[in-house]
Every structure is written in C-alpha cells, then in structure tokens.
Coordinates of C-alpha atoms and ligand atoms in Angstrom, one line a residue:
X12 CA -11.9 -16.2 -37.1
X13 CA -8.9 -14.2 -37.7
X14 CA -8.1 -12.3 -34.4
X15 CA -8.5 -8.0 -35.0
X16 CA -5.1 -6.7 -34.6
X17 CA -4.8 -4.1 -31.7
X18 CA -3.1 -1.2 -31.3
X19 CA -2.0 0.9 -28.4
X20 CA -2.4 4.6 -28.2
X21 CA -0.1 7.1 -26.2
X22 CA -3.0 9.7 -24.6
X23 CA -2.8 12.5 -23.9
X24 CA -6.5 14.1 -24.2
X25 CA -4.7 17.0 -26.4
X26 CA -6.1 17.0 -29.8
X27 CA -3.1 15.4 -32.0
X28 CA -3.3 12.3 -29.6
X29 CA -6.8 11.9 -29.6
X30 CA -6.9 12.4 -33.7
X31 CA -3.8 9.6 -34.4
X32 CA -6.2 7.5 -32.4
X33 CA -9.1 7.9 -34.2
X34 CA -7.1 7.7 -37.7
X35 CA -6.0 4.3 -36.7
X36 CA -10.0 3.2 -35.0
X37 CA -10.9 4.2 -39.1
X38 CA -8.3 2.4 -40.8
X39 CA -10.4 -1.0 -39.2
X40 CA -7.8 -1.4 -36.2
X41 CA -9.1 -1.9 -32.4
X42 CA -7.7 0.9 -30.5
X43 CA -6.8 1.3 -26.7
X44 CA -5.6 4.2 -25.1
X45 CA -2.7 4.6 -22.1
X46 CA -2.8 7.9 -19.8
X47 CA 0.7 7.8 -18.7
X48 CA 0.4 10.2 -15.4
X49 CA 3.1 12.1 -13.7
X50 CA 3.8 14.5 -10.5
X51 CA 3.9 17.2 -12.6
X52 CA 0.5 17.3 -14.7
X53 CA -1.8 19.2 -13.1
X54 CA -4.2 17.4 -12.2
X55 CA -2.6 14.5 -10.7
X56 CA -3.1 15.5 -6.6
X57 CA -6.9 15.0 -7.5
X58 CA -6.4 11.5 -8.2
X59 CA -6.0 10.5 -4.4
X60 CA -9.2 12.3 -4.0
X61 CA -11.1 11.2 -7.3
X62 CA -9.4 8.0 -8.0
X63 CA -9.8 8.8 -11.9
X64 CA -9.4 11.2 -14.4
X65 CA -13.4 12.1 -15.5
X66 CA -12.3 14.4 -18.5
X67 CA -10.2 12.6 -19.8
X68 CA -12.4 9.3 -19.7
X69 CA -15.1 11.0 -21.3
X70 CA -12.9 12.7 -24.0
X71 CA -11.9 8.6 -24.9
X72 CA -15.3 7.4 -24.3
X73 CA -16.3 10.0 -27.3
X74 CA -13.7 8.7 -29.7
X75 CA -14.7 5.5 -28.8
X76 CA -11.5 4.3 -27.4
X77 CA -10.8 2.0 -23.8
X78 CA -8.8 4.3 -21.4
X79 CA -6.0 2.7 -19.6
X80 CA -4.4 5.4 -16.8
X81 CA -0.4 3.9 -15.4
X82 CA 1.4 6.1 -12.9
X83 CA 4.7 6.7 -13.7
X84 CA 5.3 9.2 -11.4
X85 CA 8.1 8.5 -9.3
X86 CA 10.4 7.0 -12.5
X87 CA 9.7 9.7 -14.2
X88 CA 10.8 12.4 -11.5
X89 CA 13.8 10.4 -11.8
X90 CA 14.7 11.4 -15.2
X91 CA 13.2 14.9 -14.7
X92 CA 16.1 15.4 -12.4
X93 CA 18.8 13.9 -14.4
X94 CA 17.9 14.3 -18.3
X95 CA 20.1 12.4 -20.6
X96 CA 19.2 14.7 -23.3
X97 CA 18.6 18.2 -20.9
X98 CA 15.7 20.5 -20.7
X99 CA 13.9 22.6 -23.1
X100 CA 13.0 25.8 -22.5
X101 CA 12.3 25.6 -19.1
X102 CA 12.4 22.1 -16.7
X103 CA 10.9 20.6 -19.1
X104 CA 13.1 16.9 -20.0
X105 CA 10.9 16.3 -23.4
X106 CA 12.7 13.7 -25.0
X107 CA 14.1 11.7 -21.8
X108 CA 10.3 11.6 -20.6
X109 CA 9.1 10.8 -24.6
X110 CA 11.5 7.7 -24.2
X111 CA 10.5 6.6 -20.4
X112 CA 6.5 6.8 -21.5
X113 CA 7.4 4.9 -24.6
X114 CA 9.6 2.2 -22.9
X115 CA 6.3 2.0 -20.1
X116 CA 4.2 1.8 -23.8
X117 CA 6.1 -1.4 -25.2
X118 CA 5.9 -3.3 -21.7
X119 CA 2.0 -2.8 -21.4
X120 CA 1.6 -3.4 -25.3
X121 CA 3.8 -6.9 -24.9
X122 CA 1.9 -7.8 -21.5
X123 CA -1.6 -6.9 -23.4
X124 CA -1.4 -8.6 -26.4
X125 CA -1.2 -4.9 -28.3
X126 CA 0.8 -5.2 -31.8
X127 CA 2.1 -1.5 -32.3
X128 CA 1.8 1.7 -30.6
X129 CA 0.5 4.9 -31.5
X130 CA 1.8 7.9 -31.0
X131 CA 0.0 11.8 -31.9
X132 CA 3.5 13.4 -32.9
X133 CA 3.7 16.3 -35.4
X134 CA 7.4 16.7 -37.2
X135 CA 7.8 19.6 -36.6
X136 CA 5.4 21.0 -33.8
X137 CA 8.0 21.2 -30.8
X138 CA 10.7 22.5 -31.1
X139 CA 12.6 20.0 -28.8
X140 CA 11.2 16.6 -28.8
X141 CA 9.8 16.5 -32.4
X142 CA 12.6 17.1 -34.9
X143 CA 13.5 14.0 -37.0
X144 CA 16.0 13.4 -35.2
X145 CA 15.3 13.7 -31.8
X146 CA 12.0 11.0 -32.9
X147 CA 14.8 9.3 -34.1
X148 CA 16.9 9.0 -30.6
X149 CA 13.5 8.8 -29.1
X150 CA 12.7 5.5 -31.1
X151 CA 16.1 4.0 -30.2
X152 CA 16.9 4.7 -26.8
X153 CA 13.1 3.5 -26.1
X154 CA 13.9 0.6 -27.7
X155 CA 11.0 1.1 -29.9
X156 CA 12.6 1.6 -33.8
X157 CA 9.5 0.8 -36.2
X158 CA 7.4 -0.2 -33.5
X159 CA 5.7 3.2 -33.3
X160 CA 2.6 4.5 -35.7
X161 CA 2.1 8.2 -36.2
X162 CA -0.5 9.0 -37.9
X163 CA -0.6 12.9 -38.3
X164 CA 2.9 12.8 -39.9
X165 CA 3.7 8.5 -41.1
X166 CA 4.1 9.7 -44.7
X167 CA 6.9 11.9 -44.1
X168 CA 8.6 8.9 -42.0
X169 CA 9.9 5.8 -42.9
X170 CA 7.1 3.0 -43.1
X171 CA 7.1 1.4 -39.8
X172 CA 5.8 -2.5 -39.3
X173 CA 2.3 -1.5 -38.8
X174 CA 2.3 -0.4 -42.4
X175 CA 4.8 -2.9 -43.7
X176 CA 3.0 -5.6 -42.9
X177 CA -0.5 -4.1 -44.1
X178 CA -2.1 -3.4 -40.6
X179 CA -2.5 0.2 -41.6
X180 CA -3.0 1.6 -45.5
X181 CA 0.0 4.4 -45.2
X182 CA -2.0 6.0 -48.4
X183 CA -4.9 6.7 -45.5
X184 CA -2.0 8.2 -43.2
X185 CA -1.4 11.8 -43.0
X186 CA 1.6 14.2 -43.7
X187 CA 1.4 17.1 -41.4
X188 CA 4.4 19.2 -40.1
X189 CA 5.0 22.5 -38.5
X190 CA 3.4 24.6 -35.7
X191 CA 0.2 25.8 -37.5
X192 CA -2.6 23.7 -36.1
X193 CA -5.2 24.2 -39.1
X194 CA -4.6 20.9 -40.4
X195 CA -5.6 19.0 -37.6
X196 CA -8.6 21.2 -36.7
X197 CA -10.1 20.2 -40.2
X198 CA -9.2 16.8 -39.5
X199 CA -11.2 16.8 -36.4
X200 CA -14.3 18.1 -37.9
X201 CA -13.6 15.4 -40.1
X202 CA -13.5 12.6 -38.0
X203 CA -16.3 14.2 -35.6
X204 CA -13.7 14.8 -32.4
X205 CA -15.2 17.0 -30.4
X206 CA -14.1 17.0 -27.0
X207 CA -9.8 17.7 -26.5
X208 CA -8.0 19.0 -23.9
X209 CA -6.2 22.7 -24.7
X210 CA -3.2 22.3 -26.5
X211 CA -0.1 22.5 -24.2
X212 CA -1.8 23.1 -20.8
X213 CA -0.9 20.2 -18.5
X214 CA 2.5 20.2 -18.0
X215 CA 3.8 22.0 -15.3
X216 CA 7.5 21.6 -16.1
X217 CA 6.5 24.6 -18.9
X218 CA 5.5 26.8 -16.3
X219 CA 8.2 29.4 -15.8
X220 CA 6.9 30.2 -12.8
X221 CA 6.6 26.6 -11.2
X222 CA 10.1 25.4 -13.1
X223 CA 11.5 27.9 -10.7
X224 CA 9.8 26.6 -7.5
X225 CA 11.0 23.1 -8.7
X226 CA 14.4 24.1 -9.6
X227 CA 15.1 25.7 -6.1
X228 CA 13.5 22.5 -4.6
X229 CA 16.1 20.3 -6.8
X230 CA 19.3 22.7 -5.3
X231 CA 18.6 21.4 -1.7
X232 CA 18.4 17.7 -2.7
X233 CA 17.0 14.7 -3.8
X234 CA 13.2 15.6 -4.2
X235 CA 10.6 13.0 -3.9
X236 CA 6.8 12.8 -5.5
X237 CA 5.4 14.3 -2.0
X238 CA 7.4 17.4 -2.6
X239 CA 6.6 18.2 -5.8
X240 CA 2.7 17.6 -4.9
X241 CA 3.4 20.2 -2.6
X242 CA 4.7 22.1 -4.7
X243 CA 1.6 23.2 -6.9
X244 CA -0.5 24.6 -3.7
X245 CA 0.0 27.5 -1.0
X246 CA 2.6 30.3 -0.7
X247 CA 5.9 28.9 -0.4
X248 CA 8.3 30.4 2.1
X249 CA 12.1 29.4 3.0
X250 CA 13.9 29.8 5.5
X251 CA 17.4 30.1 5.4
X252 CA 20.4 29.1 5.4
X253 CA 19.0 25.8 5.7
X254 CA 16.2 26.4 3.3
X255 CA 13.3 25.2 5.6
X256 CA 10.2 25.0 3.3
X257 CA 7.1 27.0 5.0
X258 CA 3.6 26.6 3.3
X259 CA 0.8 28.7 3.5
X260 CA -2.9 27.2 2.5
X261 CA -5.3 29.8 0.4
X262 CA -8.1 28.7 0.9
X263 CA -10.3 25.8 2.2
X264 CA -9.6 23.1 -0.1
X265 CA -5.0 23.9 0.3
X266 CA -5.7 23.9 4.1
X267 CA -7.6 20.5 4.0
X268 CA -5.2 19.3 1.4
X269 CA -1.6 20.0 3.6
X270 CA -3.6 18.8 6.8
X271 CA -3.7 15.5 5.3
X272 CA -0.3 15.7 3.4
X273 CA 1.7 16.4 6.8
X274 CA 3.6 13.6 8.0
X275 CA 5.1 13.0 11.5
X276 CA 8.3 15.2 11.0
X277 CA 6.1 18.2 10.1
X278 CA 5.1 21.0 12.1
X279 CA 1.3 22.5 11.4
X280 CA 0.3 25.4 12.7
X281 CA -3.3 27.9 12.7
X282 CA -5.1 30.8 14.0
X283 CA -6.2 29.8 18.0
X284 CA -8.9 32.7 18.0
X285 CA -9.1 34.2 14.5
X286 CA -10.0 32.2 11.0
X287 CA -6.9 31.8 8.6
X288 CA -4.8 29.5 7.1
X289 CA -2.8 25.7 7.6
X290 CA 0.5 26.2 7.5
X291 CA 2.9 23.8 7.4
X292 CA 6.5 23.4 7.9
X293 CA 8.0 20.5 6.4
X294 CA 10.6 18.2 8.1
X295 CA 11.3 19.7 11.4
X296 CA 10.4 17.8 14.5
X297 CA 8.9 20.1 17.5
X298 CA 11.9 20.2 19.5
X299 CA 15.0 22.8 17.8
X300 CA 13.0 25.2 15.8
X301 CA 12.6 28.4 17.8
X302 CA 12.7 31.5 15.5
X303 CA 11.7 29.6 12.7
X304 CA 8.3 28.6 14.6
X305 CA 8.2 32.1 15.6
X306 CA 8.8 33.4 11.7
X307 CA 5.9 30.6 10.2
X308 CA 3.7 31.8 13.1
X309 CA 3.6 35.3 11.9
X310 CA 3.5 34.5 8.2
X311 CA 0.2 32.4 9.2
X312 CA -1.2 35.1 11.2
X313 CA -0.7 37.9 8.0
X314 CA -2.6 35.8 6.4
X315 CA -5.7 35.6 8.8
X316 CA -8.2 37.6 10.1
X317 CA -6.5 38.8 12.8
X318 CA -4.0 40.5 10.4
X319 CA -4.8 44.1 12.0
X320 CA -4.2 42.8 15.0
X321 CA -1.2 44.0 17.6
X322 CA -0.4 39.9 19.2
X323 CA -2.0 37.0 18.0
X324 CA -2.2 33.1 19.6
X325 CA -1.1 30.8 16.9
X326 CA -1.5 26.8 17.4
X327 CA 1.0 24.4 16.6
X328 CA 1.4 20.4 16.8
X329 CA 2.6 17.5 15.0
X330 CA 1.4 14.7 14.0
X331 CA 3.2 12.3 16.2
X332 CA 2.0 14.4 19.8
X333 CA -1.4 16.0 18.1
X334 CA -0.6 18.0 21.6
X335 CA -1.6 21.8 20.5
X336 CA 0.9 24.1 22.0
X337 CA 0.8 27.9 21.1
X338 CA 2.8 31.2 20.4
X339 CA 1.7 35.0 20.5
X340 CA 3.2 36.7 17.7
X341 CA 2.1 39.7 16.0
X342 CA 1.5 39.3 12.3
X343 CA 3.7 40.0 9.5
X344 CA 3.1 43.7 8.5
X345 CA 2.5 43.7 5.0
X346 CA 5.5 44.5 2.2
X347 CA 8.0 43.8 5.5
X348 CA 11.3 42.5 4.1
X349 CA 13.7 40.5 6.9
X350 CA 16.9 42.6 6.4
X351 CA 19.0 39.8 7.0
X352 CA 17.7 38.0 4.0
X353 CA 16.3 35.0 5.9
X354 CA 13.5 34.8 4.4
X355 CA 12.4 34.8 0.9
X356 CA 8.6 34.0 -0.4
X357 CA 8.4 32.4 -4.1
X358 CA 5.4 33.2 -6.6
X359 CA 3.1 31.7 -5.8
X360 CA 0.9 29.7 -8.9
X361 CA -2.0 30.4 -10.2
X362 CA -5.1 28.9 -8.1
X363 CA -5.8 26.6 -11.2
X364 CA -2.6 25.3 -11.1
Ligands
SF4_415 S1 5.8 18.8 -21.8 FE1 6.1 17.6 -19.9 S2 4.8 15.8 -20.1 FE2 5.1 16.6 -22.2 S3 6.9 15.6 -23.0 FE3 7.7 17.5 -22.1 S4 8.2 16.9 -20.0 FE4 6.9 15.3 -20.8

C-alpha cells in the first residue's frame, strides 16, 4: 500500500495555525504539528513545573492533530539579540525568528519522514513578517523556497511542491489577505475549530512594557535564558552604576519561584519577624555588597508587613553558605526617590504575564 504523505505543521495554538492545519488534515494529508517554544512566550517558566503545555495539547487533540513541542530557546535568544533583519515595533525580531523556527521545521521534517511544512501565514496580516517579500527572504534565508504550504493565502503565492506534485488540490486552498479576521472565523465554523488561543497574546517581545525591561537587560550584556525567565516575575530594581538587578516576589507562587531560580552567586533575602516577600539579588557573592544589601533590605521590608514599622530584621544568605545572617533597616517609605539616582524601579508586568 502506497504510504500517506505527511505534512508538518508550524503551531502556534492561534487560530490561523490551527486552521492551515486542519485545511491540509481535509485535503486527505496526515498532519503533525511542531510547538516551537521560546524564553519569551509566556508561558514557558511553567514548563519546568508542568513539563507540558495542557492548552495547547488539547487545542491539537481537537483538530485532531499529534503535538510535537522543541525548545528553541536559547538559539533563538541568540537572534533576538542580534536580528539580521531588526525589530518591529517593539523587540520583536519577526522575520529572523520566522526563519530560525522554519530552519528547526525542515530538520525535524527531514529526520521524521515529513514531506512539506505548513505554515498559518496571512499576506498581509503583519505588518513586518508577512509582506511578500519578507515571506520571500523568509523562504530563502530558511532555506525552505517551495518547501512551505500556506493554506489561508497558497492561491495568491506561487504553487509550491506540495501542490505541484498533487499532494494538495490548490483549487481547495484559500486566498485570504489583510488584517480583518472575518474570513478565517467563518472558516473555523466551517471546519468545526473551536478551541484557539487569542490572537497575538503570547509573545512577550510585543509587550512595550517588557521590551523595555529586556532592552535595559540587553545594554549591560550578554543575557542568557535564566535572565530573561527572570524577567517576567517580581518588581525589578537596579542598582547603579553597575546596574545590579534586585527582585522583589508578589506573591506566593514569585517567592517560591526565585527561591528555586537563585544560584550560588545570588544573594536572597526575607522578613526575620514579619511575612513579605523573596528577594533576590542576582550575581553578587556575600562578601563586597554593603549598601547595596542595605538598599534590597529595605525595598523587601516596604513590601512586607512590617512596612509601618520604624527598624525591621531582614534575613539574608546564599546558596553556597545557606548561613542566615541579618540586617535592621527601616523600610522604604513609600513614593521615596534616592536623590542621587541610584536607584531606579522598572514597571513591573502584569501578574499574568
Ligand atoms: S511575535 Fe514573537 S514569536 Fe511571533 S514571530 Fe515575532 S518574535 Fe517570533
């Protein structure tokens, strides 16, 4: 018997991806899907504690689809900090990370036995990565030219092998372009696709107010997949000049989270007699840091019960001596500013984020 041919689906759990992979399931083609993940989705810290990504498996598991997840994380922070092609509108490298997920695409479809990938691009629909032409350098540079379906928009591309050599009717493709979404939302009633992820939520590198963070993170160095984890919890301090990073838990779940996240060179620090937050300082030893300990100890103490308080005792250790040692301090008054500019508290983001 004639093998099925199979084809591999870029995933994203947003609704054009999951609808080019159900057009292609239709058109009498097995389908797989690939989650590529990255430091900067927001959800990836939960997969050290879930080990999977439940929504997203059930949203495939709907459109009857096999979910493979690959972490591309610390290549693609690579590229994040270096784009060939630059950023959109905020840190956002859309068509440098386009090619590295579709370069990861062609290796897993040439280990798997996959003959063409799948892809839920709308011409049109972003302003950055999905012009012609930028699919165009996206297709080359990937190394990928007539390799990749898209079904939502094939007809207003040139055929690509899948359709050349029959694997796909192109008359059954579709021809969609532009922002408005209409299209594909009478597509999926359709096709029966209920379950999708929001349009345009996961990426933090669109978040003005985390592109920020990152972006003063990137002008002290190279920054590494830990960091930018840390990135997307607590209230983020520095401490100047040398832009020592201070971070301040919210609530039960941040605290438990830095605890484990500390490594040797980092400095934690709580309440001794009053509930409040974890705090850590990242990348100091114990030994040189005396107003800064000071400075991180009064930060942790605003934020604790013991705010109204005149002098508080505040813990600190570090992983290598676990030794507690501890500081009396009063806490940070609220609204004070340090006059001499040593100090400076970024937005924080959203709890969700
Ligand atoms: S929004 Fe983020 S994940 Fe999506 S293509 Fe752009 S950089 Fe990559």
């Amino acid at each position: 018997m004639k093998n099925k041919i199979k084809a591999l689906a870029l995933f994203s759990g947003g609704l054009d991806s999951v609808l080019a992979a159900r057009i292609v399931v239709e058109l009498g083609v097995d389908v797989e899907a690939v989650y590529f993940v990255n430091a900067f989705l927001q959800g990836y810290r939960d997969r050290a504690t879930m080990g999977s990504y439940p929504v997203l498996a059930e949203i495939a598991r709907e459109a009857g689809i096999r979910l493979h997840v690959v972490d591309i994380a610390r290549a693609h922070l690579q590229i994040v900090q270096s784009p060939k092609y630059g950023y959109g509108e905020h840190m956002n490298p859309c068509i440098d990370c386009r090619i590295i997920m579709l370069k990861q695409a062609k290796e897993f479809m040439q280990k798997n036995g996959f003959s063409f990938i799948v892809s839920g691009e709308v011409l049109g629909q972003r302003p950055m990565s999905q012009r012609r032409e930028a699919l165009n350098i996206i297709d080359r540079d990937a190394d990928c030219k007539g390799l990749i379906l898209r079904p939502l928009c094939a007809k207003l591309l040139k055929p690509t092998s899948a359709e050349e050599k029959g694997w796909v009717d192109r008359e059954k493709l579709c021809s969609f372009s532009g922002r408005s979404r209409k299209p594909q939302l009478v597509l999926a009633q359709e096709l029966g696709v209920k379950k999708h992820l929001a349009p345009a939520g996961g990426c933090l590198l669109t978040d003005p107010a985390f592109a920020r963070k990152f972006r003063n993170l990137c002008g002290l160095g190279k920054v590494d997949v830990r960091q930018v984890q840390l990135l997307k919890i607590g209230r983020h301090f520095y401490f100047s000049p040398a832009g020592i990073r201070i971070i301040v838990g919210r609530d039960e779940q941040e605290n438990s989270y830095l605890e484990k996240a500390a490594s040797a060179q980092d400095t934690l620090m709580k309440m001794g007699d009053f509930s409040g937050p974890l705090t850590i300082i990242l990348g100091n030893g114990l030994g040189e840091m005396g107003k800064l300990l000071e400075v991180a100890a009064r930060i942790t103490a605003r934020y604790s019960k013991g705010k109204e308080e005149k002098l508080v005792r505040v813990e600190y250790w570090n992983k290598r001596e676990e030794k507690r040692h501890s500081l009396f301090v009063q806490p940070t008054l609220p609204g004070e500013s340090r006059a001499d500019g040593s100090l400076r508290l970024e937005d924080s983001l959203a709890k969700s984020a």
